[in-house]
PDB file of C-alpha atoms in Angstrom:
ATOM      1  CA  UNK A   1      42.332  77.234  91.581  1.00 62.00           C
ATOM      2  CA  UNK A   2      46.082  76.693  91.343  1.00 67.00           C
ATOM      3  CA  UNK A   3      47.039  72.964  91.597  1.00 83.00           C
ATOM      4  CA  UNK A   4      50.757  73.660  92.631  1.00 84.00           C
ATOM      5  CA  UNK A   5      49.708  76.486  94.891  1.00 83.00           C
ATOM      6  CA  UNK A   6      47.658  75.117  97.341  1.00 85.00           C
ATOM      7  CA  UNK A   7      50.175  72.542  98.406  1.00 89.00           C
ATOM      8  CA  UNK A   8      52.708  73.970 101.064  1.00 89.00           C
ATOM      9  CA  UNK A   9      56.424  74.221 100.599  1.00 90.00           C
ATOM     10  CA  UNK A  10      58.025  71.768 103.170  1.00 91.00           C
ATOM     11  CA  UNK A  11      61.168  73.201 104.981  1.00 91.00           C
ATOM     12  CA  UNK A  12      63.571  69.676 105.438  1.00 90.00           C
ATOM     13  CA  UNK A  13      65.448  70.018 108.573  1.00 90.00           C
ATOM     14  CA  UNK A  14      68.227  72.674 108.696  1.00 89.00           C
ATOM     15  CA  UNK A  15      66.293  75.243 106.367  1.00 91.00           C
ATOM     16  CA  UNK A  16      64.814  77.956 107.805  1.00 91.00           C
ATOM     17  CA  UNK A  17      62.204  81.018 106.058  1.00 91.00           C
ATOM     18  CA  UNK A  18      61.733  84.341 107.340  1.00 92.00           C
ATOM     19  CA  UNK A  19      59.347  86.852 105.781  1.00 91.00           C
ATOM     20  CA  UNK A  20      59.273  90.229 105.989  1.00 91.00           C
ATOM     21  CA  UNK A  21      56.315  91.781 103.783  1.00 87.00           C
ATOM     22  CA  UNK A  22      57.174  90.181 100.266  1.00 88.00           C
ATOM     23  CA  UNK A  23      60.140  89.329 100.965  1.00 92.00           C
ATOM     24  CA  UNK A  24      61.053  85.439 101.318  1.00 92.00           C
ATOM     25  CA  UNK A  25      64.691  84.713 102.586  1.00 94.00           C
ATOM     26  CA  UNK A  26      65.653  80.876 103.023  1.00 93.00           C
ATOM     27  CA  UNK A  27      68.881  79.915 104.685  1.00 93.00           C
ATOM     28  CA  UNK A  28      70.009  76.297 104.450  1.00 91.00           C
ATOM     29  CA  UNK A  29      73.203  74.303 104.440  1.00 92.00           C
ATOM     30  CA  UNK A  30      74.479  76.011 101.356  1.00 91.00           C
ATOM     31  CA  UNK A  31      73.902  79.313 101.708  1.00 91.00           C
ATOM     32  CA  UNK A  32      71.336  81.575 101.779  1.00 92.00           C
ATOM     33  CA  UNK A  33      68.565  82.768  98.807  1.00 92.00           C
ATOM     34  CA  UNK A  34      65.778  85.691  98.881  1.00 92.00           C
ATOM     35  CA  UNK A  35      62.608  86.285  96.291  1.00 93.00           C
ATOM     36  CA  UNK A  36      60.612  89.290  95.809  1.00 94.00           C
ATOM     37  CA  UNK A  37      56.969  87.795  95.696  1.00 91.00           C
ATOM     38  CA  UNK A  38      54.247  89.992  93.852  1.00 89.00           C
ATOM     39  CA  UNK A  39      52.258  92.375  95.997  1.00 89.00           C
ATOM     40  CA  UNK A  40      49.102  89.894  94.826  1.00 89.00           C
ATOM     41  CA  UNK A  41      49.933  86.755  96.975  1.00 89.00           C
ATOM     42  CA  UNK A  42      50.860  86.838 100.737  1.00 89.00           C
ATOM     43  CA  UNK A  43      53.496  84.276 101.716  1.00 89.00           C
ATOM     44  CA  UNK A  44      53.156  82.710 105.432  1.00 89.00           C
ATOM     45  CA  UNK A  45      55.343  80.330 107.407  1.00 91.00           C
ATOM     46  CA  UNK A  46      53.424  77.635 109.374  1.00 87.00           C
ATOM     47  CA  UNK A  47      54.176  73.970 110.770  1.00 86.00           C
ATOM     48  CA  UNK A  48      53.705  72.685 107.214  1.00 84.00           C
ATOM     49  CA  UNK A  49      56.336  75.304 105.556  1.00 90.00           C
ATOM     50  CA  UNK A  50      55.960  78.352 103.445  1.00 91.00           C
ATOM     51  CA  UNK A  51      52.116  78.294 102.512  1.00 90.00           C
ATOM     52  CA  UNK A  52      51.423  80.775  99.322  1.00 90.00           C
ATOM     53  CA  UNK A  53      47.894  82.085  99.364  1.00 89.00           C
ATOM     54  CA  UNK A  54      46.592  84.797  96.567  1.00 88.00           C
ATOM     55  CA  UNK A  55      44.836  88.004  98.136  1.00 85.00           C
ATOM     56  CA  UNK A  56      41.300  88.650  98.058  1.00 83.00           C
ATOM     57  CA  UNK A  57      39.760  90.465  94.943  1.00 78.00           C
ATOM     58  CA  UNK A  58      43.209  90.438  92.937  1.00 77.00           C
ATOM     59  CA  UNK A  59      42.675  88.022  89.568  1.00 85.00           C
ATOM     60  CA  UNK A  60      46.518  88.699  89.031  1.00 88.00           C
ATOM     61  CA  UNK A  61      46.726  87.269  91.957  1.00 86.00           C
ATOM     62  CA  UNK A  62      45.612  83.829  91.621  1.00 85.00           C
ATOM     63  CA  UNK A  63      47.859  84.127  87.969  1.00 87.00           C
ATOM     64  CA  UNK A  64      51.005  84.265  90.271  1.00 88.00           C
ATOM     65  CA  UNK A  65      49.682  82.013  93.112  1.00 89.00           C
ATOM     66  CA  UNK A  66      51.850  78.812  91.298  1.00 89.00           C
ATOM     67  CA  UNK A  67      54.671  80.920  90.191  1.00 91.00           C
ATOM     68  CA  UNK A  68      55.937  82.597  93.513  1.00 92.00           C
ATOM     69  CA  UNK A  69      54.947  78.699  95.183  1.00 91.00           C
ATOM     70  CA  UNK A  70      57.449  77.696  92.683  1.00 93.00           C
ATOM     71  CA  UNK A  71      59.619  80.080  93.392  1.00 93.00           C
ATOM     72  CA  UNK A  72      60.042  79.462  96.870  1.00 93.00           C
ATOM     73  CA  UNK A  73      60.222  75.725  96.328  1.00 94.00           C
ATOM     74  CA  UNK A  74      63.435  76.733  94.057  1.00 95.00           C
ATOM     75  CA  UNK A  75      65.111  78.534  96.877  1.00 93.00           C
ATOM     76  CA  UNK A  76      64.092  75.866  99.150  1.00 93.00           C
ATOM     77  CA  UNK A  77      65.805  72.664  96.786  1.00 93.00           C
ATOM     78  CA  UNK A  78      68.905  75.155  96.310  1.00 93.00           C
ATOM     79  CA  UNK A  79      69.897  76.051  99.817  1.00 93.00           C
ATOM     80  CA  UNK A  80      69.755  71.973 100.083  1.00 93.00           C
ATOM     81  CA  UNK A  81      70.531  70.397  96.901  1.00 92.00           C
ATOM     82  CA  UNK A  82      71.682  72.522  94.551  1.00 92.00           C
ATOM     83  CA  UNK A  83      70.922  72.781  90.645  1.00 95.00           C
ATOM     84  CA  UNK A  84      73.867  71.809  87.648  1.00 96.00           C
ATOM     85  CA  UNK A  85      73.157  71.760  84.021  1.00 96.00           C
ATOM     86  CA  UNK A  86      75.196  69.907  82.075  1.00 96.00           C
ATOM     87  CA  UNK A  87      76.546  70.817  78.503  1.00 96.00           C
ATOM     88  CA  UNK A  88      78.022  68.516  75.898  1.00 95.00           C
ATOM     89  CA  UNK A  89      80.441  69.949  73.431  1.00 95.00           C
ATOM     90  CA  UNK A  90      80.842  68.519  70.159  1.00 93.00           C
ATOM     91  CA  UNK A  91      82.743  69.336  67.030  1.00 90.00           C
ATOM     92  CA  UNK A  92      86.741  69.223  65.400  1.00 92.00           C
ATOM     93  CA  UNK A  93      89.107  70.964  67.749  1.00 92.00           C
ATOM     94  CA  UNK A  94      86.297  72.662  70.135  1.00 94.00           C
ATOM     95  CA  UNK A  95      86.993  71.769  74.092  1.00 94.00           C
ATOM     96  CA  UNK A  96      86.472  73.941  77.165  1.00 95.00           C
ATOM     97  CA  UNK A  97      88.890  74.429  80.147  1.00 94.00           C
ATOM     98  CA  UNK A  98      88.637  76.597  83.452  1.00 95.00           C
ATOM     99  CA  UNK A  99      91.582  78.585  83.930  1.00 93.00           C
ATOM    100  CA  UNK A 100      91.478  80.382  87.185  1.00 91.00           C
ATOM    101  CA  UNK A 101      87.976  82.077  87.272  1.00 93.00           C
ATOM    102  CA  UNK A 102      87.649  81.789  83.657  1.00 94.00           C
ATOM    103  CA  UNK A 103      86.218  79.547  81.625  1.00 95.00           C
ATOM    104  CA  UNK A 104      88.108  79.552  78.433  1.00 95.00           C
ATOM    105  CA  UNK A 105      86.175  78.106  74.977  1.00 94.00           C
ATOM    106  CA  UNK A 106      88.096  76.920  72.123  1.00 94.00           C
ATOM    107  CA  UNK A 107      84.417  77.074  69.790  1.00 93.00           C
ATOM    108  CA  UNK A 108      85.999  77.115  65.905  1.00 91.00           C
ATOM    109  CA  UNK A 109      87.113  81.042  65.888  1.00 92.00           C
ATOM    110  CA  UNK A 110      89.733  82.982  65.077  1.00 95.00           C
ATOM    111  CA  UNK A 111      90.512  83.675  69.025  1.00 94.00           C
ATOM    112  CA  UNK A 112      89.438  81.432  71.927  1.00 94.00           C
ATOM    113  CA  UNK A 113      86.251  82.932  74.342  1.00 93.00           C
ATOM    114  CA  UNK A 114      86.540  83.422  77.619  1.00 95.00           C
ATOM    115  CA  UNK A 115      84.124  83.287  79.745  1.00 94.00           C
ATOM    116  CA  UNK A 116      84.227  85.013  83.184  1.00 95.00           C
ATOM    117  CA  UNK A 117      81.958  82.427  85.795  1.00 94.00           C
ATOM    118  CA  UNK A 118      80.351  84.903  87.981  1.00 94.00           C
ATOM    119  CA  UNK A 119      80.114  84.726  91.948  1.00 92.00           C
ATOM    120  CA  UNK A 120      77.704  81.699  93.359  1.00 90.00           C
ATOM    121  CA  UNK A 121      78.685  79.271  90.207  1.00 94.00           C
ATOM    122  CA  UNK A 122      80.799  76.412  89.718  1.00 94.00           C
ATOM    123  CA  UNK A 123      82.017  75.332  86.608  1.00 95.00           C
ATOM    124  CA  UNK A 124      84.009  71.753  86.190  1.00 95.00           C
ATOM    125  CA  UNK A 125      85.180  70.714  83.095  1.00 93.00           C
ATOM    126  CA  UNK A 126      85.375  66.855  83.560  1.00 91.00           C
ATOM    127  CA  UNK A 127      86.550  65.960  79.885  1.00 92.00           C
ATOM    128  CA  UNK A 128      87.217  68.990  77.267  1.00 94.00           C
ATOM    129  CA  UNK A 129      84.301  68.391  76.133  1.00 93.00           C
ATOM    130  CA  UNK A 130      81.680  68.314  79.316  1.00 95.00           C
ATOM    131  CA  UNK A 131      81.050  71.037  81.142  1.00 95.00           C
ATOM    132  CA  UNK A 132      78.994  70.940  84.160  1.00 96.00           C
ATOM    133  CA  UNK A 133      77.819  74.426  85.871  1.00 95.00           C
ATOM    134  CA  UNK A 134      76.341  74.057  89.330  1.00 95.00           C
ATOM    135  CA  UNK A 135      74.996  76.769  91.663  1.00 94.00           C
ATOM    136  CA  UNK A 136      72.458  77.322  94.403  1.00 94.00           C
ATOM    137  CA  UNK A 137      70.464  80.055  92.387  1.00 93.00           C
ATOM    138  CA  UNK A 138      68.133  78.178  89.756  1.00 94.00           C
ATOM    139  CA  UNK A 139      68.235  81.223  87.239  1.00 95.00           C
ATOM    140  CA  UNK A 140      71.414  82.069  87.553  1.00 95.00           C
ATOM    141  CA  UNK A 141      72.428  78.487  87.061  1.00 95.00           C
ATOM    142  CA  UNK A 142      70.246  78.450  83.924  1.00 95.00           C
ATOM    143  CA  UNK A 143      71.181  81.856  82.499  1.00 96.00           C
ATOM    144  CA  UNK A 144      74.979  81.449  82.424  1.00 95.00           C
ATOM    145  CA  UNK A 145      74.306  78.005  80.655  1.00 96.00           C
ATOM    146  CA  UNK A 146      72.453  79.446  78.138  1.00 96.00           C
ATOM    147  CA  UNK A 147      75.457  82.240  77.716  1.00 95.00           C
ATOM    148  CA  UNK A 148      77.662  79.685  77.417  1.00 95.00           C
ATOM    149  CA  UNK A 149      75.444  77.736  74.853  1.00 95.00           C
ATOM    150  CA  UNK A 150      75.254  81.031  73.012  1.00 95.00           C
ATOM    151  CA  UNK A 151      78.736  80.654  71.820  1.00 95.00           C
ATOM    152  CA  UNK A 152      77.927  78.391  69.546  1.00 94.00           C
ATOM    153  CA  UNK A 153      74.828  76.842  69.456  1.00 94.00           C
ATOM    154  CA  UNK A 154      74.390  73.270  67.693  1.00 94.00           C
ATOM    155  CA  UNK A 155      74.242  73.339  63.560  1.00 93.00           C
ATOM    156  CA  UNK A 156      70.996  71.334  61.890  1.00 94.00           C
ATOM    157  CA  UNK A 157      73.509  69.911  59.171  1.00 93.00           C
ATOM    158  CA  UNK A 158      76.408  68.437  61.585  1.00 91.00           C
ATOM    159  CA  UNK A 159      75.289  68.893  64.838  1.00 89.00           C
ATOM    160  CA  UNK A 160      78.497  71.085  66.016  1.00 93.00           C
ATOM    161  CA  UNK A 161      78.231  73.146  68.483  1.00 94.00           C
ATOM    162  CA  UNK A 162      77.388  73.909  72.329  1.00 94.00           C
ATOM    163  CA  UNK A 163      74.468  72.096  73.042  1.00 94.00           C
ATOM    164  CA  UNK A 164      72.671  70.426  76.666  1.00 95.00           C
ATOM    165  CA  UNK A 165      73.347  67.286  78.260  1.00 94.00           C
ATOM    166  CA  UNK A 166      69.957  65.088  76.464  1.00 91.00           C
ATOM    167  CA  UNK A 167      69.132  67.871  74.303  1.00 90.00           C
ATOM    168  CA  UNK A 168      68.035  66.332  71.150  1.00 92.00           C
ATOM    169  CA  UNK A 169      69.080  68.573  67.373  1.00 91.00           C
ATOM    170  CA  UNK A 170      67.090  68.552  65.095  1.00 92.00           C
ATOM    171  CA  UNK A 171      69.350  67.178  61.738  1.00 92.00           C
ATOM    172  CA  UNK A 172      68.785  68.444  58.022  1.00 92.00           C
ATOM    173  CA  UNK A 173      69.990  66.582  55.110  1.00 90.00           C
ATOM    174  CA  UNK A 174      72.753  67.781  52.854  1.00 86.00           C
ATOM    175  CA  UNK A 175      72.599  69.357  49.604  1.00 87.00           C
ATOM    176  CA  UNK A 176      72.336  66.522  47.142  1.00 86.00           C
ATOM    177  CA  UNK A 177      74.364  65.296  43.514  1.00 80.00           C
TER     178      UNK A 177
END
């Protein structure tokens, strides 16, 4: 039995679910998110919140009971709170700026990168070398970090690079005399 499943997701005050078949929508004060659930798990809105139960006979569907409960829990924290993900840049001449609704990356090449921040994220650069991206979509917050981290990710032998806020690189030692 799924741990994280069998607890309900609450709904604070201002969020409201609707379901229609699989389909989860959650509107809150920030906007408004949807999820696809998988046809094994049936999704019901009660006095307690969103409860996720698996459906009868379906082994795939006790697999995905925790996943879509977490799923709906993400929409549910976005529409309220919100997700960021902070990166740290460090190396010799690399910084970041946004520039309109770019982000432009001055990594160590030949040409500076620019980035284009897609619809639903924020990007603040509070020193050259911090970036913060925030959004109310969990993997899309996620995914363009890890783009932008895919510049240039941190070196074992310096550390240089994009890396995340806490993120701990592993460091090699030098060739030696």
């Amino acid at each position: 039995m799924s741990r994280i499943g069998k607890r309900p997701v609450p709904l604070p005050k201002g969020v409201t679910a609707t379901i229609d078949g699989r389909s989860v929508r959650v509107k809150g004060p920030k906007g408004e998110l949807n999820v696809m659930l998988a046809n094994e798990v049936e999704a019901s809105v009660g006095e307690g919140g969103v409860t996720i139960v698996p459906r009868e006979g379906a082994e795939r569907g006790r697999q995905m009971w925790g996943l879509s409960r977490t799923l709906v829990n993400n929409l549910v924290t976005g529409v309220t709170q919100g997700f960021t993900r902070k990166l740290e840049i460090s190396g010799v001449g690399y910084r970041a700026a946004v520039q309109g609704k770019n982000l432009q990356l001055q990594l160590g090449f030949s040409h500076d990168v620019s980035y284009p921040i897609p619809d639903g994220i924020g990007i603040v650069c509070e020193k050259p070398t911090m970036i913060t991206v925030s959004g109310i979509d969990r993997q899309l917050v996620g995914q363009v970090a890890a783009e932008i981290r895919a510049w240039r990710p941190p070196e074992p032998y310096k550390g240089k690079g994009v890396k995340y806020a806490g993120e701990r690189i592993r460091r090699k030692e030098g060739k030696k005399k």
